[in-house]
Amino acid sequence: MLAAVLQIRDGALNVLLWQRAMEPALGRWALPGGRLGASEDVQSSVSRQLADKVDLREVAHIEQLGVFSAPDRVPGRRMVATAFLGLVPCDADPAVPSDTRWHPVAALPDTAFDHAAIVRDAQDRLRAKLSYTNLGFALAPAEFTISALRDLYRAALGHPVSATNLQRVLARRGVLVPTGRTAASGPAGGRPAALFRFAEQRLRVTDAFAVLRPPSGEPGLDGAPGTRRSASDLVHPVVT
Amino acid sequence: MLAAVLQIRDGALNVLLWQRAMEPALGRWALPGGRLGASEDVQSSVSRQLADKVDLREVAHIEQLGVFSAPDRVPGRRMVATAFLGLVPCDADPAVPSDTRWHPVAALPDTAFDHAAIVRDAQDRLRAKLSYTNLGFALAPAEFTISALRDLYRAALGHPVSATNLQRVLARRGVLVPTGRTAASGPAGGRPAALFRFAEQRLRVTDAFAVLRPPSGEPGLDGAPGTRRSASDLVHPVVT
DNA sequence: ACCGGTTTTCGCCTTATAATCGAAAACATG
DNA sequence: CATGTTTTCGATTATAAGGCGAAAACCGGT
């Protein structure tokens, strides 16, 4: 039960780590987590563990990342961990305990166990899902300009992003809606930017990323009609 | 530790289930699996469990599906299961124990616990990955005609697929290569079909499915150059 | 009030990829 | 050799993404 909680800070992707005060891996930096309780599922459990580190209301999205189970991943005793990816909007600055810090994923400190690999997987997952879902909602504030959103995507993806293209791709998919309001101009003037928000605060997959689509009226030769869920209500869609 | 092992049989997607001979859920159909050993990771473990049910050499691909952990998913005692997706090429017909059968996923029998939901997740994962990976290799024989492959995709996706389009989409991506040989004509004559094979037998993600790409030379403003893995060597890519 | 400087926004065009359609190719049978 | 069947291929259309530059909307200073 571990979580890689990511947030964009100062234009870079950061992850929440705490410094271990005991063996094994004393002094190294580790992902927050804990043991699974008897009457909770893994998702509730990880949420509960995180409550010690950050204000839970700040975590906009959380999902399973995978199971890490190499027998020797934790020296001494057998530990099988279910890892999660958590995302915090960039305008939140949750209070964290004194042993806990945000670290840029591009320059991790000395990490414990296989936690560096888990962070890499989390980053990969985030990058991929930014492409074909509305996952940006979990990184952005409630209201934002396109430029601000562009900066978030650039930090998360690790490469420059065209504001024009971002705007249109997201608008066409219906994930971005204008609020009608505008932001104040910057110090040097310039046209005031329109404010946008994400249409939904829940993960949704872009339909169009599926290739080899059904002809058109998509008759479907599945058995059990009505049993099949439509692509758009898959919350934790599809890949790993 | 459970596996939903899928195979196309008689033009429909099937899953391997065994009938429980003990409580709880006596008589119901369950996914094969077992407990994690002390010195193995979950993937090795599931492979080991499957060895009892099918010839392992027949399983062309296996990957993590997710953790199922609702406290009451198994009545009586606490069971947290890591579920896997396994795929068997359609030309294999592994010998299975007498309590084990293939069942069409469209018409599952009385299933135990939450196994029906796991099978649905497995099917969703397969459908999605057929779109943007070369995962078809795990469903198809070593050599096949486009028509045969079309039938496999149709069965897995649940909707009609154009052979022409399938051919070119996969060829353009470089996942399909002609062997040069041709199949024998059918009983009614017709032009003999060319035989193809998948270029690789390992999962590979189509690069192009990523949107919001880097400008062109993809400079990348990541830290730690060389640390980052390229999209194409992600074996278990990216989504869930 | 006007002018240069700045930032955002929008329309037009190009490119990339997928889907559709129909004609031609290659075989079997009578 | 004509006919029917199946596959293959080229040409075309459709859709989505990326690139580019002009126009819009604000600033501060002259």
XYZ file of C-alpha atoms (C1' of nucleotides) in Angstrom:
540
model
C 0.000 0.000 0.000
C 2.023 2.903 -1.332
C 1.158 6.072 -3.140
C 3.163 8.237 -5.489
C 1.434 11.566 -4.981
C 2.349 13.966 -7.761
C 1.944 17.701 -8.064
C 3.321 20.383 -10.350
C 5.410 22.830 -8.301
C 7.511 25.618 -9.736
C 7.020 24.298 -13.232
C 8.233 20.801 -12.471
C 6.625 17.523 -11.531
C 7.148 16.728 -7.868
C 6.458 13.713 -5.706
C 5.721 13.547 -2.008
C 8.357 11.636 -0.027
C 9.127 11.196 3.648
C 12.458 10.473 5.178
C 12.680 7.180 7.018
C 13.672 7.422 10.679
C 14.232 3.713 11.153
C 15.842 0.696 9.600
C 15.767 -0.598 7.031
C 16.792 2.210 4.699
C 17.227 4.690 7.523
C 17.554 8.218 6.226
C 16.387 7.370 2.721
C 13.311 8.876 1.168
C 10.213 6.737 0.770
C 6.695 6.932 -0.585
C 3.941 7.319 1.982
C 1.902 4.224 2.737
C 1.009 1.635 5.304
C -0.583 -1.717 5.871
C -3.965 -2.830 4.688
C -6.617 -2.926 7.409
C -9.026 -5.775 7.871
C -12.187 -4.032 6.796
C -11.084 -1.782 3.956
C -10.164 -2.223 0.342
C -6.799 -1.099 -0.963
C -8.093 2.213 -2.214
C -9.678 3.168 1.102
C -6.548 2.018 2.839
C -4.229 4.174 0.808
C -6.534 7.139 1.287
C -6.391 6.546 5.005
C -2.605 6.350 4.979
C -2.346 9.535 3.016
C -4.507 11.392 5.493
C -1.470 11.468 7.779
C 0.625 13.210 5.162
C -1.626 15.545 3.233
C -5.113 16.886 3.445
C -7.122 14.314 1.576
C -9.462 16.857 0.091
C -6.478 18.076 -1.890
C -6.038 14.774 -3.714
C -8.078 15.200 -6.871
C -7.528 11.751 -8.312
C -6.178 8.417 -7.206
C -5.846 5.157 -9.076
C -4.107 1.819 -8.913
C -0.694 1.683 -10.459
C 0.329 -1.910 -9.972
C 1.666 -4.530 -7.612
C 5.349 -4.574 -6.767
C 6.346 -7.927 -5.412
C 9.968 -8.818 -6.039
C 10.837 -11.049 -3.085
C 13.866 -8.961 -2.181
C 12.432 -5.529 -2.786
C 12.525 -4.849 0.956
C 15.531 -6.415 2.630
C 14.755 -8.412 5.724
C 11.139 -9.201 5.296
C 8.676 -10.023 2.580
C 6.694 -7.012 1.430
C 4.201 -6.972 -1.394
C 3.046 -3.467 -2.181
C 0.083 -2.238 -4.168
C 1.145 1.116 -5.564
C -1.180 3.996 -6.345
C -0.921 7.187 -8.315
C -2.322 10.290 -6.625
C -2.607 13.765 -8.089
C -2.841 17.114 -6.342
C -3.888 20.326 -8.142
C -1.084 22.836 -8.440
C -2.896 25.529 -6.478
C -3.085 23.420 -3.347
C -0.317 23.608 -0.795
C -1.226 21.051 1.821
C 0.535 21.138 5.152
C 2.865 18.186 5.469
C 4.682 16.737 8.486
C 8.246 17.786 9.157
C 9.705 14.552 7.827
C 7.877 14.950 4.538
C 8.888 16.965 1.479
C 8.089 17.497 -2.160
C 10.885 16.426 -4.489
C 11.200 16.979 -8.226
C 10.889 13.620 -9.943
C 13.680 14.648 -12.281
C 16.110 14.792 -9.361
C 15.073 12.289 -6.757
C 17.072 12.067 -3.550
C 18.360 8.781 -2.206
C 15.212 6.677 -2.334
C 14.339 3.589 -0.347
C 13.699 0.153 -1.819
C 12.199 0.175 -5.303
C 10.401 3.443 -4.791
C 12.280 5.224 -7.562
C 10.910 2.694 -10.036
C 7.412 3.211 -8.697
C 7.743 6.948 -9.190
C 8.866 6.344 -12.763
C 5.825 4.176 -13.377
C 3.601 6.842 -11.891
C 5.095 9.458 -14.150
C 4.676 7.231 -17.181
C 1.061 6.582 -16.295
C 0.387 10.282 -15.886
C 2.027 11.191 -19.171
C 0.101 8.579 -21.073
C -3.251 9.443 -19.570
C -2.821 13.138 -20.253
C -2.884 12.122 -23.906
C -6.179 10.338 -24.072
C -8.146 11.318 -20.988
C -9.206 14.479 -19.207
C -6.770 13.732 -16.383
C -5.479 17.292 -16.525
C -8.339 18.227 -14.221
C -6.415 16.684 -11.352
C -3.370 18.861 -11.921
C -5.086 22.167 -12.629
C -6.918 24.622 -10.393
C -10.655 25.008 -10.733
C -10.179 27.920 -13.100
C -7.170 28.641 -15.267
C -5.922 30.244 -18.438
C -4.729 28.259 -21.410
C -1.189 29.443 -20.814
C -1.271 28.211 -17.260
C -2.612 24.873 -18.416
C 0.056 24.711 -21.070
C 2.711 25.145 -18.415
C 1.214 22.307 -16.399
C 1.175 19.984 -19.365
C 4.718 20.932 -20.243
C 5.917 20.145 -16.756
C 4.074 16.830 -16.655
C 4.955 15.712 -20.169
C 8.510 16.938 -20.084
C 8.414 18.661 -23.437
C 7.125 21.950 -24.830
C 3.416 22.081 -25.610
C 1.685 24.438 -28.018
C -0.980 26.455 -26.244
C -2.938 26.744 -29.483
C -2.968 23.035 -30.052
C -3.694 22.153 -26.456
C -6.611 24.530 -26.470
C -8.170 23.045 -29.549
C -7.525 19.400 -28.820
C -9.116 19.658 -25.403
C -11.956 21.877 -26.608
C -12.824 19.536 -29.456
C -13.010 16.665 -27.020
C -15.352 18.637 -24.853
C -13.161 18.383 -21.764
C -12.499 22.115 -21.637
C -15.263 24.695 -21.263
C -14.942 28.479 -21.039
C -16.213 30.103 -17.862
C -16.843 33.394 -19.604
C -14.610 35.269 -17.236
C -11.137 36.547 -17.950
C -7.947 36.811 -15.939
C -6.263 40.109 -15.170
C -3.572 41.238 -17.553
C 0.015 40.602 -16.655
C 2.475 43.279 -15.507
C 3.548 43.983 -19.063
C 0.028 44.273 -20.334
C -1.155 41.970 -23.049
C -4.599 40.731 -23.891
C -6.373 39.356 -20.832
C -6.668 35.588 -21.010
C -10.007 33.824 -20.955
C -10.595 31.508 -18.044
C -11.486 27.874 -18.566
C -12.391 24.916 -16.435
C -12.554 21.173 -16.974
C -16.016 19.970 -17.843
C -15.719 17.061 -15.437
C -13.780 16.326 -12.288
C -13.878 12.596 -12.852
C -11.610 10.660 -15.148
C -13.031 10.144 -18.597
C -11.449 8.492 -21.607
C -11.468 10.110 -25.004
C -13.621 7.915 -27.222
C -11.641 8.686 -30.305
C -8.427 7.098 -29.162
C -9.858 3.712 -30.104
C -8.855 2.657 -33.535
C -10.524 -0.052 -35.623
C -13.861 1.389 -34.687
C -17.168 -0.276 -35.356
C -18.599 0.570 -38.808
C -20.936 3.325 -37.639
C -24.229 2.349 -36.042
C -22.051 -0.085 -34.121
C -24.485 -2.968 -34.081
C -22.141 -5.094 -32.014
C -22.278 -8.846 -32.093
C -21.698 -9.253 -28.403
C -23.826 -11.589 -26.462
C -25.859 -10.317 -23.524
C -26.969 -6.915 -24.773
C -26.971 -4.253 -22.108
C -24.341 -6.099 -20.138
C -21.515 -4.367 -21.916
C -20.464 -1.042 -20.534
C -19.951 1.785 -22.954
C -16.434 3.100 -23.333
C -17.371 6.409 -21.834
C -18.353 5.104 -18.447
C -15.131 3.269 -17.877
C -13.658 5.166 -15.019
C -10.412 3.312 -14.829
C -10.287 2.543 -18.407
C -8.160 0.308 -20.007
C -4.512 -0.056 -20.258
C -1.490 -0.708 -18.160
C -3.305 -14.316 -7.493
C -5.842 -14.988 -10.197
C -5.691 -15.105 -13.955
C -8.314 -14.498 -16.585
C -6.896 -16.537 -19.448
C -8.568 -15.611 -22.708
C -8.621 -17.339 -26.076
C -10.682 -17.027 -29.222
C -12.577 -20.259 -29.806
C -15.210 -20.795 -32.477
C -15.251 -17.114 -33.278
C -15.923 -15.977 -29.726
C -13.818 -14.826 -26.819
C -13.543 -17.507 -24.157
C -12.154 -17.619 -20.640
C -10.718 -20.545 -18.752
C -12.714 -21.433 -15.617
C -12.701 -24.339 -13.198
C -15.611 -25.589 -11.167
C -15.118 -25.339 -7.426
C -15.427 -28.631 -5.543
C -15.462 -27.077 -2.105
C -17.010 -24.333 -0.067
C -17.282 -21.477 -0.344
C -19.030 -21.152 -3.682
C -19.197 -24.889 -4.208
C -20.126 -25.752 -7.758
C -19.559 -22.258 -9.088
C -17.021 -21.452 -11.745
C -13.835 -19.651 -10.756
C -10.678 -18.256 -12.307
C -7.549 -20.325 -11.827
C -5.082 -19.084 -9.251
C -3.472 -19.725 -5.935
C -1.455 -18.251 -3.128
C 1.749 -16.304 -3.459
C 4.841 -18.227 -2.449
C 7.595 -16.819 -0.281
C 10.283 -16.534 -2.913
C 8.451 -15.508 -6.047
C 6.895 -12.350 -7.380
C 3.255 -12.227 -8.359
C 3.929 -12.835 -12.029
C 6.009 -15.958 -11.401
C 3.394 -17.091 -8.956
C 0.526 -16.803 -11.369
C 2.551 -18.566 -14.019
C 3.190 -21.360 -11.590
C -0.497 -21.614 -10.702
C -1.453 -21.720 -14.337
C 0.919 -24.572 -15.010
C -1.627 -26.815 -13.313
C -4.343 -25.802 -15.706
C -2.755 -25.227 -19.094
C 0.532 -25.779 -20.772
C 2.418 -22.625 -19.983
C 4.140 -22.532 -23.336
C 0.727 -21.838 -24.799
C 0.306 -18.585 -22.899
C 1.659 -15.969 -25.287
C 1.214 -12.957 -23.033
C 0.459 -12.202 -19.429
C 0.136 -8.917 -17.600
C -1.174 -7.434 -14.392
C -4.800 -6.432 -14.416
C -5.323 -5.013 -10.951
C -5.904 -5.704 -7.312
C -9.334 -6.769 -6.140
C -9.700 -6.196 -2.454
C -13.263 -5.560 -1.336
C -13.340 -6.908 2.221
C -16.362 -9.089 1.517
C -15.400 -10.304 -1.929
C -14.855 -13.791 -0.543
C -17.326 -14.655 2.191
C -15.789 -16.052 5.309
C -12.244 -14.912 5.062
C -10.260 -11.942 3.887
C -8.847 -12.426 0.395
C -6.945 -9.838 -1.577
C -6.338 -10.963 -5.136
C -3.959 -9.652 -7.751
C -5.611 -10.389 -11.071
C -3.791 -11.054 -14.330
C -4.757 -11.157 -17.959
C -3.411 -14.098 -19.939
C -3.773 -14.724 -23.662
C -3.567 -17.969 -25.595
C -3.246 -18.095 -29.411
C -6.292 -19.484 -31.121
C -4.442 -22.400 -32.711
C -3.450 -23.852 -29.350
C -5.687 -26.368 -27.662
C -4.024 -27.067 -24.350
C -5.103 -30.100 -22.373
C -7.011 -28.988 -19.297
C -8.042 -30.909 -16.160
C -11.506 -32.406 -16.029
C -12.857 -29.705 -13.717
C -11.729 -26.978 -16.121
C -13.514 -25.633 -19.198
C -13.479 -22.787 -21.660
C -16.535 -20.555 -21.426
C -17.611 -17.761 -23.778
C -17.256 -14.477 -21.907
C -20.544 -13.376 -23.435
C -22.379 -16.137 -21.581
C -20.606 -16.852 -18.344
C -21.925 -19.612 -16.129
C -22.574 -19.106 -12.435
C -19.297 -17.537 -11.343
C -17.729 -17.452 -7.909
C -17.041 -14.291 -5.921
C -16.226 -11.231 -8.041
C -14.737 -13.247 -10.858
C -17.283 -12.086 -13.397
C -16.152 -8.503 -12.825
C -12.538 -9.545 -13.236
C -13.346 -11.193 -16.542
C -15.052 -8.001 -17.677
C -11.976 -5.991 -16.766
C -9.809 -8.442 -18.657
C -11.985 -8.136 -21.727
C -11.899 -4.345 -21.514
C -8.150 -4.355 -21.229
C -7.800 -6.638 -24.219
C -10.117 -4.546 -26.361
C -8.306 -1.355 -25.536
C -4.860 -2.733 -26.127
C -5.799 -4.203 -29.480
C -6.304 -0.601 -30.548
C -2.924 0.833 -29.771
C -0.540 -2.075 -29.351
C 0.485 -5.171 -31.282
C -1.278 -7.366 -28.739
C -2.935 -9.314 -31.531
C 0.184 -11.446 -31.664
C -0.982 -13.191 -28.508
C -4.301 -14.210 -30.040
C -3.110 -15.233 -33.484
C -1.179 -18.259 -34.739
C 2.381 -17.796 -35.930
C 1.157 -17.450 -39.504
C -2.239 -16.339 -40.657
C -4.216 -14.681 -43.413
C -5.740 -11.244 -43.060
C -9.209 -12.740 -43.081
C -8.337 -15.036 -40.230
C -6.893 -12.133 -38.279
C -9.972 -10.087 -39.013
C -12.127 -12.803 -37.496
C -9.983 -12.809 -34.375
C -10.256 -9.066 -33.973
C -13.961 -9.177 -34.552
C -14.402 -11.798 -31.869
C -12.250 -9.918 -29.382
C -13.640 -6.465 -30.099
C -17.238 -7.535 -30.421
C -17.950 -5.665 -33.613
C -17.284 -6.153 -37.325
C -13.824 -5.201 -38.559
C -12.822 -4.300 -42.084
C -10.099 -6.622 -43.345
C -8.796 -3.903 -45.640
C -8.468 -1.397 -42.869
C -7.021 -3.853 -40.395
C -4.426 -4.853 -42.927
C -3.242 -1.357 -43.583
C -3.421 -0.013 -40.055
C -1.272 -2.837 -38.780
C 1.057 -2.771 -41.782
C 1.610 0.957 -41.498
C 2.555 0.527 -37.864
C 5.034 -2.131 -38.830
C 3.483 -4.764 -36.601
C 2.452 -6.989 -39.518
C 4.959 -8.400 -41.982
C 4.280 -10.676 -44.971
C 5.937 -14.066 -44.913
C 5.912 -14.327 -48.689
C 3.956 -17.553 -48.616
C 0.286 -17.958 -49.398
C -2.483 -20.080 -47.986
C -4.324 -22.675 -50.068
C -7.494 -21.538 -51.742
C -10.790 -22.296 -50.098
C -13.248 -24.942 -51.317
C -15.003 -22.454 -53.583
C -11.801 -21.179 -55.115
C -10.899 -17.566 -54.773
C -7.576 -15.858 -54.796
C -5.169 -17.503 -52.361
C -4.532 -15.316 -49.361
C -1.076 -14.083 -48.487
C 0.269 -15.228 -45.146
C 1.449 -12.743 -42.540
C 3.039 -12.842 -39.129
C 3.496 -10.344 -36.332
C 6.845 -8.599 -36.431
C 7.306 -9.088 -32.708
C 6.052 -11.500 -30.104
C 6.447 -8.992 -27.296
C 4.004 -6.248 -26.438
C 4.818 -2.950 -28.063
C 2.879 0.279 -27.939
C 2.103 2.256 -31.048
C 3.990 5.514 -30.707
C 1.408 7.498 -32.577
C -1.344 7.038 -30.061
C 0.214 9.758 -27.937
C -1.278 13.105 -28.631
C 0.243 16.484 -27.729
C 3.538 15.279 -29.045
C 6.798 17.128 -28.676
C 7.389 19.667 -31.474
C 9.620 17.472 -33.618
C 13.223 16.866 -32.572
C 11.697 16.306 -29.143
C 14.355 18.155 -27.194
C 12.679 17.360 -23.901
C 13.263 19.473 -20.854
C 13.404 16.571 -18.488
C 16.181 16.440 -16.000
C 18.580 13.525 -15.967
C 18.999 12.876 -19.673
C 19.193 9.222 -20.556
C 17.252 8.309 -17.478
C 13.944 8.573 -19.232
C 12.770 5.535 -21.129
C 11.478 6.024 -24.629
C 7.831 5.261 -25.233
C 8.672 2.327 -27.420
C 10.466 0.314 -24.788
C 7.621 0.465 -22.328
C 6.562 -3.105 -22.181
C 3.618 -2.632 -19.920
C 2.898 0.795 -21.036
C 0.808 3.141 -19.546
C -2.770 3.119 -18.718
C -5.255 1.373 -16.552
C -4.876 60.512 -27.958
C -1.418 57.919 -30.162
C 2.366 54.424 -30.511
C 5.269 50.570 -29.638
C 5.419 46.391 -26.822
C 3.081 42.224 -25.004
C 0.065 38.418 -24.618
C -3.834 35.977 -26.127
C -6.967 34.288 -29.565
C -8.574 32.889 -33.887
C -8.746 31.433 -38.755
C -6.455 29.082 -42.458
C -3.481 25.663 -44.073
C -0.670 21.379 -43.895
C 0.177 16.909 -42.318
C -0.886 12.379 -40.425
C -3.736 8.627 -39.845
C -7.920 5.968 -40.349
C -12.127 4.553 -42.950
C -14.605 3.690 -47.300
C -15.307 2.150 -51.937
C -14.686 -0.108 -56.048
C -11.830 -2.193 -59.466
C -8.468 -5.576 -60.516
C -5.950 -9.861 -59.423
C -5.768 -14.743 -58.666
C -7.742 -18.949 -57.975
C -11.471 -23.016 -58.531
C -15.127 -25.371 -60.943
C -18.005 -26.827 -64.740
C -13.034 -20.470 -71.494
C -16.893 -18.361 -68.858
C -18.479 -17.775 -64.158
C -18.269 -17.332 -59.336
C -15.401 -16.475 -55.260
C -12.090 -14.467 -52.392
C -8.286 -11.511 -51.787
C -5.600 -7.430 -52.712
C -4.651 -2.865 -54.008
C -5.258 1.933 -55.447
C -7.902 6.092 -55.147
C -10.738 8.825 -52.391
C -12.867 10.705 -48.298
C -13.086 11.726 -43.414
C -11.208 13.180 -39.099
C -8.002 14.740 -35.933
C -3.709 17.033 -34.807
C 0.079 20.366 -35.677
C 1.988 24.803 -37.519
C 1.835 29.660 -38.659
C 0.678 34.244 -38.860
C -2.656 37.917 -38.486
C -5.840 40.175 -35.598
C -7.591 41.284 -30.957
C -7.130 43.252 -26.497
C -4.549 45.080 -22.965
C -0.357 47.910 -20.904
C 2.734 52.013 -20.246
C 4.805 56.009 -21.810
C 5.131 60.084 -24.803
